[in-house]
């Protein structure tokens, strides 16, 4: 056979047969690459978590440990505020949470509107008893339900938005307790910055009554709290929960009004984004939206976490 034939033979130029030792070395190299990628991923995630911890700790020290004092300004400078409390059923500790709206140390006029769907709701009696103890506070119970979308909270609140006498609104869930100075500190921030359009308060879980409640408490006061404070500290996008929010009704009307958000389950997130993109910045005071950790079972806790993820993913 000549040289040309040998050169053109099918086996010419082919690599030699891979031995068992070569296969072992290739497998080890592949495993080392996978291990290195996994290690780098873990390091990046750990660094991200430590960054969140550091930033949230700085925010805690600056905003919550050294909480901002009241601003000394004339009483007439404070705008009227309408507090809207959507209510359905009797929550754990409702007497304390709802009464906190009547105990706000606010110099300006305050109106409190309780929005209830069902005229037979047992919460009406609780609300009426609180109103009777504070005859000097302008407070009313509004009963009825509109149907503007899939969000039951928006459907319940719409009548309160329509009847609110003030442009500045404070939407506060029925199971939320706030300290007496919360409203005034919030208004001080709004008065100091005319482009500030949303004040919100970080959710803080307390008084767990079960193992599931302790899980919820641990989630809200650790990982969730750190993420919430850190993201808002960077201020690169809207990030808020609707447990306790202040904003202007006129600003909300300019982005479609409260009824237009009835099509979303996470109306708080969508309202925050709409106001953010229309030029209204967000911030928080050094106050907490305290809610009791009254989850009764582990399955209820899991359902709540899943619902949170779904409502934010699909809005």
CSV table of C-alpha atoms in Angstrom, one decimal:
chain,number,residue,atom,x,y,z
A,1,UNK,CA,0.0,0.0,0.0
A,2,UNK,CA,1.4,3.4,-1.0
A,3,UNK,CA,1.8,6.4,1.3
A,4,UNK,CA,-1.2,8.2,-0.3
A,5,UNK,CA,-3.4,5.2,0.3
A,6,UNK,CA,-2.3,5.1,3.9
A,7,UNK,CA,-3.0,8.8,4.3
A,8,UNK,CA,-6.5,8.5,3.0
A,9,UNK,CA,-7.4,5.4,5.0
A,10,UNK,CA,-10.4,5.8,7.3
A,11,UNK,CA,-8.4,5.4,10.5
A,12,UNK,CA,-5.7,7.9,9.6
A,13,UNK,CA,-5.6,11.0,11.9
A,14,UNK,CA,-8.1,9.5,14.4
A,15,UNK,CA,-7.2,9.8,18.1
A,16,UNK,CA,-5.9,6.8,20.0
A,17,UNK,CA,-8.3,4.8,22.1
A,18,UNK,CA,-9.3,6.4,25.4
A,19,UNK,CA,-8.0,4.4,28.3
A,20,UNK,CA,-9.8,3.8,31.6
A,21,UNK,CA,-7.3,6.1,33.3
A,22,UNK,CA,-8.1,8.9,30.8
A,23,UNK,CA,-11.8,8.5,31.4
A,24,UNK,CA,-11.3,8.7,35.1
A,25,UNK,CA,-9.2,11.9,34.7
A,26,UNK,CA,-11.9,13.5,32.5
A,27,UNK,CA,-14.6,12.6,35.0
A,28,UNK,CA,-12.6,14.1,37.8
A,29,UNK,CA,-12.0,17.3,35.9
A,30,UNK,CA,-15.7,17.6,35.1
A,31,UNK,CA,-16.6,17.0,38.8
A,32,UNK,CA,-14.0,19.7,39.8
A,33,UNK,CA,-15.6,22.2,37.4
A,34,UNK,CA,-19.1,21.5,38.8
A,35,UNK,CA,-17.8,21.7,42.3
A,36,UNK,CA,-16.1,25.1,41.6
A,37,UNK,CA,-19.3,26.4,40.0
A,38,UNK,CA,-21.3,25.3,43.0
A,39,UNK,CA,-18.8,26.9,45.4
A,40,UNK,CA,-18.8,30.2,43.5
A,41,UNK,CA,-22.6,30.2,43.4
A,42,UNK,CA,-22.7,29.7,47.2
A,43,UNK,CA,-20.2,32.4,47.8
A,44,UNK,CA,-22.1,34.9,45.6
A,45,UNK,CA,-25.4,34.1,47.4
A,46,UNK,CA,-23.7,34.3,50.8
A,47,UNK,CA,-22.1,37.7,49.8
A,48,UNK,CA,-25.6,38.9,48.7
A,49,UNK,CA,-27.1,37.8,52.0
A,50,UNK,CA,-24.3,39.6,54.0
A,51,UNK,CA,-24.8,42.7,51.9
A,52,UNK,CA,-28.5,42.6,52.8
A,53,UNK,CA,-27.8,42.1,56.5
A,54,UNK,CA,-25.3,45.0,56.5
A,55,UNK,CA,-27.5,47.5,54.6
A,56,UNK,CA,-30.6,46.5,56.7
A,57,UNK,CA,-28.6,46.9,59.9
A,58,UNK,CA,-27.5,50.4,58.9
A,59,UNK,CA,-31.1,51.3,58.1
A,60,UNK,CA,-32.3,49.9,61.4
A,61,UNK,CA,-29.7,52.0,63.3
A,62,UNK,CA,-30.4,55.2,61.4
A,63,UNK,CA,-34.2,55.0,61.1
A,64,UNK,CA,-35.6,52.8,63.8
A,65,UNK,CA,-33.1,52.9,66.7
A,66,UNK,CA,-32.6,56.7,66.4
A,67,UNK,CA,-36.2,57.4,65.3
A,68,UNK,CA,-36.8,60.9,63.8
A,69,UNK,CA,-38.5,63.3,66.3
A,70,UNK,CA,-41.5,65.4,65.4
A,71,UNK,CA,-40.9,68.5,63.4
A,72,UNK,CA,-41.8,71.8,65.1
A,73,UNK,CA,-44.2,73.4,62.7
A,74,UNK,CA,-47.5,75.3,62.9
A,75,UNK,CA,-50.6,73.1,63.4
A,76,UNK,CA,-52.3,74.7,60.4
A,77,UNK,CA,-49.5,73.3,58.2
A,78,UNK,CA,-50.7,69.7,58.7
A,79,UNK,CA,-53.1,68.6,56.1
A,80,UNK,CA,-56.3,66.7,56.8
A,81,UNK,CA,-56.0,62.9,56.7
A,82,UNK,CA,-58.5,60.2,56.0
A,83,UNK,CA,-57.7,56.8,57.6
A,84,UNK,CA,-59.3,54.0,55.7
A,85,UNK,CA,-59.6,50.7,57.5
A,86,UNK,CA,-60.9,47.8,55.3
A,87,UNK,CA,-62.5,45.2,57.7
A,88,UNK,CA,-63.9,41.7,57.2
A,89,UNK,CA,-64.5,39.5,60.2
A,90,UNK,CA,-63.1,39.8,63.7
A,91,UNK,CA,-59.3,39.6,63.8
A,92,UNK,CA,-57.2,38.5,66.7
A,93,UNK,CA,-56.6,41.6,68.9
A,94,UNK,CA,-58.9,43.8,66.8
A,95,UNK,CA,-59.8,46.1,69.6
A,96,UNK,CA,-56.1,47.1,70.0
A,97,UNK,CA,-55.3,47.4,66.3
A,98,UNK,CA,-58.3,49.5,65.4
A,99,UNK,CA,-58.1,51.7,68.4
A,100,UNK,CA,-54.6,52.7,67.5
A,101,UNK,CA,-56.1,54.9,64.7
A,102,UNK,CA,-58.0,56.9,67.4
A,103,UNK,CA,-54.8,57.4,69.5
A,104,UNK,CA,-52.7,59.1,66.8
A,105,UNK,CA,-50.9,62.3,68.1
A,106,UNK,CA,-51.7,64.3,64.9
A,107,UNK,CA,-52.2,68.1,65.0
A,108,UNK,CA,-54.3,68.2,61.9
A,109,UNK,CA,-57.9,67.0,61.2
A,110,UNK,CA,-58.4,63.2,61.0
A,111,UNK,CA,-61.3,61.3,59.6
A,112,UNK,CA,-61.5,57.5,60.1
A,113,UNK,CA,-63.6,55.4,57.7
A,114,UNK,CA,-64.2,51.7,58.3
A,115,UNK,CA,-65.1,49.8,55.2
A,116,UNK,CA,-67.3,46.7,55.7
A,117,UNK,CA,-69.0,44.6,53.1
A,118,UNK,CA,-71.6,42.6,55.1
A,119,UNK,CA,-74.1,44.4,57.3
A,120,UNK,CA,-74.1,41.3,59.6
A,121,UNK,CA,-70.3,41.3,60.0
A,122,UNK,CA,-69.5,40.8,63.7
A,123,UNK,CA,-66.7,43.4,63.4
A,124,UNK,CA,-69.3,46.2,63.2
A,125,UNK,CA,-70.1,45.8,66.9
A,126,UNK,CA,-66.5,46.0,67.8
A,127,UNK,CA,-66.0,49.1,65.6
A,128,UNK,CA,-69.1,50.8,67.0
A,129,UNK,CA,-68.0,50.3,70.6
A,130,UNK,CA,-64.7,51.9,69.8
A,131,UNK,CA,-66.3,54.9,68.0
A,132,UNK,CA,-68.6,55.4,71.0
A,133,UNK,CA,-65.6,55.8,73.3
A,134,UNK,CA,-64.1,58.5,71.2
A,135,UNK,CA,-67.0,60.9,70.4
A,136,UNK,CA,-64.6,63.7,69.4
A,137,UNK,CA,-63.1,61.7,66.6
A,138,UNK,CA,-64.8,61.9,63.2
A,139,UNK,CA,-65.3,58.2,62.4
A,140,UNK,CA,-67.9,56.3,60.4
A,141,UNK,CA,-68.7,52.7,59.3
A,142,UNK,CA,-69.4,52.4,55.6
A,143,UNK,CA,-71.3,49.2,54.7
A,144,UNK,CA,-71.6,47.8,51.2
A,145,UNK,CA,-69.7,46.2,48.4
A,146,UNK,CA,-68.7,47.4,44.9
A,147,UNK,CA,-67.6,45.0,42.2
A,148,UNK,CA,-64.8,46.5,40.1
A,149,UNK,CA,-62.6,43.4,39.7
A,150,UNK,CA,-61.1,40.3,41.3
A,151,UNK,CA,-59.5,42.0,44.3
A,152,UNK,CA,-61.9,41.8,47.4
A,153,UNK,CA,-60.0,44.5,49.3
A,154,UNK,CA,-60.4,47.1,46.5
A,155,UNK,CA,-64.1,46.1,46.1
A,156,UNK,CA,-64.5,46.8,49.8
A,157,UNK,CA,-62.5,50.0,50.0
A,158,UNK,CA,-64.0,51.8,47.0
A,159,UNK,CA,-66.9,53.3,48.9
A,160,UNK,CA,-64.4,54.8,51.4
A,161,UNK,CA,-62.3,56.3,48.7
A,162,UNK,CA,-65.4,57.9,47.1
A,163,UNK,CA,-66.5,59.4,50.5
A,164,UNK,CA,-63.1,60.5,51.8
A,165,UNK,CA,-63.1,64.2,52.7
A,166,UNK,CA,-59.3,64.6,52.5
A,167,UNK,CA,-56.8,64.2,49.7
A,168,UNK,CA,-54.1,62.5,51.9
A,169,UNK,CA,-55.2,58.9,52.6
A,170,UNK,CA,-53.8,56.4,55.1
A,171,UNK,CA,-54.7,52.8,54.1
A,172,UNK,CA,-54.2,50.6,57.1
A,173,UNK,CA,-55.3,46.9,57.3
A,174,UNK,CA,-57.6,46.0,60.2
A,175,UNK,CA,-55.0,43.7,61.9
A,176,UNK,CA,-52.3,46.4,62.0
A,177,UNK,CA,-51.3,48.3,65.1
A,178,UNK,CA,-49.3,51.5,64.8
A,179,UNK,CA,-47.6,53.7,67.4
A,180,UNK,CA,-49.3,57.0,68.3
A,181,UNK,CA,-46.7,59.1,66.5
A,182,UNK,CA,-46.8,57.2,63.2
A,183,UNK,CA,-49.1,59.6,61.3
A,184,UNK,CA,-47.4,62.7,62.4
A,185,UNK,CA,-43.9,61.4,61.4
A,186,UNK,CA,-45.3,60.3,58.1
A,187,UNK,CA,-46.9,63.7,57.4
A,188,UNK,CA,-43.7,65.5,58.4
A,189,UNK,CA,-41.8,63.6,55.7
A,190,UNK,CA,-44.5,64.5,53.1
A,191,UNK,CA,-44.4,68.1,54.0
A,192,UNK,CA,-40.6,68.3,53.8
A,193,UNK,CA,-40.5,66.7,50.3
A,194,UNK,CA,-43.1,67.7,47.8
A,195,UNK,CA,-42.1,64.9,45.4
A,196,UNK,CA,-42.6,62.3,48.0
A,197,UNK,CA,-45.8,60.5,47.2
A,198,UNK,CA,-45.9,57.3,49.2
A,199,UNK,CA,-45.1,56.6,52.9
A,200,UNK,CA,-45.1,53.0,53.9
A,201,UNK,CA,-44.2,51.0,57.1
A,202,UNK,CA,-42.4,47.8,57.4
A,203,UNK,CA,-44.5,44.8,58.6
A,204,UNK,CA,-43.6,43.5,62.0
A,205,UNK,CA,-45.1,40.3,63.3
A,206,UNK,CA,-45.6,39.8,67.0
A,207,UNK,CA,-47.3,37.7,69.7
A,208,UNK,CA,-47.4,34.3,67.9
A,209,UNK,CA,-50.1,32.0,69.3
A,210,UNK,CA,-49.0,28.7,67.6
A,211,UNK,CA,-46.0,27.0,66.0
A,212,UNK,CA,-47.2,28.2,62.6
A,213,UNK,CA,-47.4,31.7,64.0
A,214,UNK,CA,-43.8,31.4,65.2
A,215,UNK,CA,-42.8,30.4,61.7
A,216,UNK,CA,-44.6,33.5,60.3
A,217,UNK,CA,-43.0,35.7,62.9
A,218,UNK,CA,-39.5,34.3,62.1
A,219,UNK,CA,-40.0,34.9,58.4
A,220,UNK,CA,-41.4,38.5,58.7
A,221,UNK,CA,-38.9,39.8,61.3
A,222,UNK,CA,-35.8,38.3,59.7
A,223,UNK,CA,-35.4,37.5,56.0
A,224,UNK,CA,-38.4,39.5,54.8
A,225,UNK,CA,-37.6,42.5,56.9
A,226,UNK,CA,-34.0,42.6,55.8
A,227,UNK,CA,-35.0,42.3,52.1
A,228,UNK,CA,-37.6,45.0,52.5
A,229,UNK,CA,-35.4,47.5,54.2
A,230,UNK,CA,-32.4,46.9,51.9
A,231,UNK,CA,-34.3,47.1,48.7
A,232,UNK,CA,-36.0,50.3,49.8
A,233,UNK,CA,-32.6,51.7,51.0
A,234,UNK,CA,-31.2,51.4,47.4
A,235,UNK,CA,-34.4,53.1,46.1
A,236,UNK,CA,-34.0,51.9,42.5
A,237,UNK,CA,-37.6,50.7,42.2
A,238,UNK,CA,-41.0,50.6,44.0
A,239,UNK,CA,-41.1,48.0,46.7
A,240,UNK,CA,-44.0,48.2,49.2
A,241,UNK,CA,-46.6,46.2,51.0
A,242,UNK,CA,-50.2,47.4,51.4
A,243,UNK,CA,-50.5,46.8,55.2
A,244,UNK,CA,-49.9,50.5,56.0
A,245,UNK,CA,-49.5,53.1,53.2
A,246,UNK,CA,-50.0,56.9,52.9
A,247,UNK,CA,-50.5,58.5,49.5
A,248,UNK,CA,-52.5,61.3,47.9
A,249,UNK,CA,-55.9,60.4,46.4
A,250,UNK,CA,-55.4,63.0,43.6
A,251,UNK,CA,-52.1,61.2,42.7
A,252,UNK,CA,-53.9,57.9,42.6
A,253,UNK,CA,-56.7,59.3,40.4
A,254,UNK,CA,-54.0,60.5,38.0
A,255,UNK,CA,-52.9,56.9,37.4
A,256,UNK,CA,-56.4,55.5,37.0
A,257,UNK,CA,-58.0,55.7,40.4
A,258,UNK,CA,-58.4,52.9,43.0
A,259,UNK,CA,-61.1,51.1,40.9
A,260,UNK,CA,-58.6,50.5,38.1
A,261,UNK,CA,-56.5,48.4,40.5
A,262,UNK,CA,-59.3,46.0,41.2
A,263,UNK,CA,-58.1,43.8,38.4
A,264,UNK,CA,-55.0,42.9,40.3
A,265,UNK,CA,-54.7,40.6,43.4
A,266,UNK,CA,-51.5,42.5,44.6
A,267,UNK,CA,-53.1,45.9,44.3
A,268,UNK,CA,-50.5,47.4,46.7
A,269,UNK,CA,-47.6,46.4,44.5
A,270,UNK,CA,-49.3,47.8,41.4
A,271,UNK,CA,-50.3,51.1,43.1
A,272,UNK,CA,-46.7,51.5,44.2
A,273,UNK,CA,-45.4,50.9,40.7
A,274,UNK,CA,-47.9,53.2,39.1
A,275,UNK,CA,-47.1,56.1,41.5
A,276,UNK,CA,-43.4,55.4,41.2
A,277,UNK,CA,-43.4,55.6,37.4
A,278,UNK,CA,-45.5,58.8,37.5
A,279,UNK,CA,-42.7,60.5,39.4
A,280,UNK,CA,-43.7,60.0,43.1
A,281,UNK,CA,-40.9,58.7,45.3
A,282,UNK,CA,-41.4,56.4,48.2
A,283,UNK,CA,-39.9,56.2,51.7
A,284,UNK,CA,-40.5,54.9,55.2
A,285,UNK,CA,-40.6,56.3,58.7
A,286,UNK,CA,-39.1,54.6,61.7
A,287,UNK,CA,-42.5,53.1,62.6
A,288,UNK,CA,-43.7,49.6,62.3
A,289,UNK,CA,-47.0,48.1,61.0
A,290,UNK,CA,-47.4,45.6,63.8
A,291,UNK,CA,-49.6,42.6,63.2
A,292,UNK,CA,-50.3,39.6,65.5
A,293,UNK,CA,-48.9,36.3,64.2
A,294,UNK,CA,-52.3,34.5,64.5
A,295,UNK,CA,-51.8,31.7,61.9
A,296,UNK,CA,-53.4,28.6,63.3
A,297,UNK,CA,-51.8,25.7,61.3
A,298,UNK,CA,-48.7,24.8,59.3
A,299,UNK,CA,-50.8,24.3,56.2
A,300,UNK,CA,-52.2,27.8,56.6
A,301,UNK,CA,-48.7,29.2,56.9
A,302,UNK,CA,-47.6,27.5,53.7
A,303,UNK,CA,-50.7,28.7,51.9
A,304,UNK,CA,-50.0,32.2,52.9
A,305,UNK,CA,-46.4,32.1,51.6
A,306,UNK,CA,-47.5,30.5,48.3
A,307,UNK,CA,-50.2,33.2,47.9
A,308,UNK,CA,-47.7,35.9,48.4
A,309,UNK,CA,-45.4,34.5,45.8
A,310,UNK,CA,-48.2,34.0,43.3
A,311,UNK,CA,-49.8,37.4,43.7
A,312,UNK,CA,-46.5,39.1,43.0
A,313,UNK,CA,-45.4,36.8,40.2
A,314,UNK,CA,-48.5,37.1,38.2
A,315,UNK,CA,-49.3,40.8,38.6
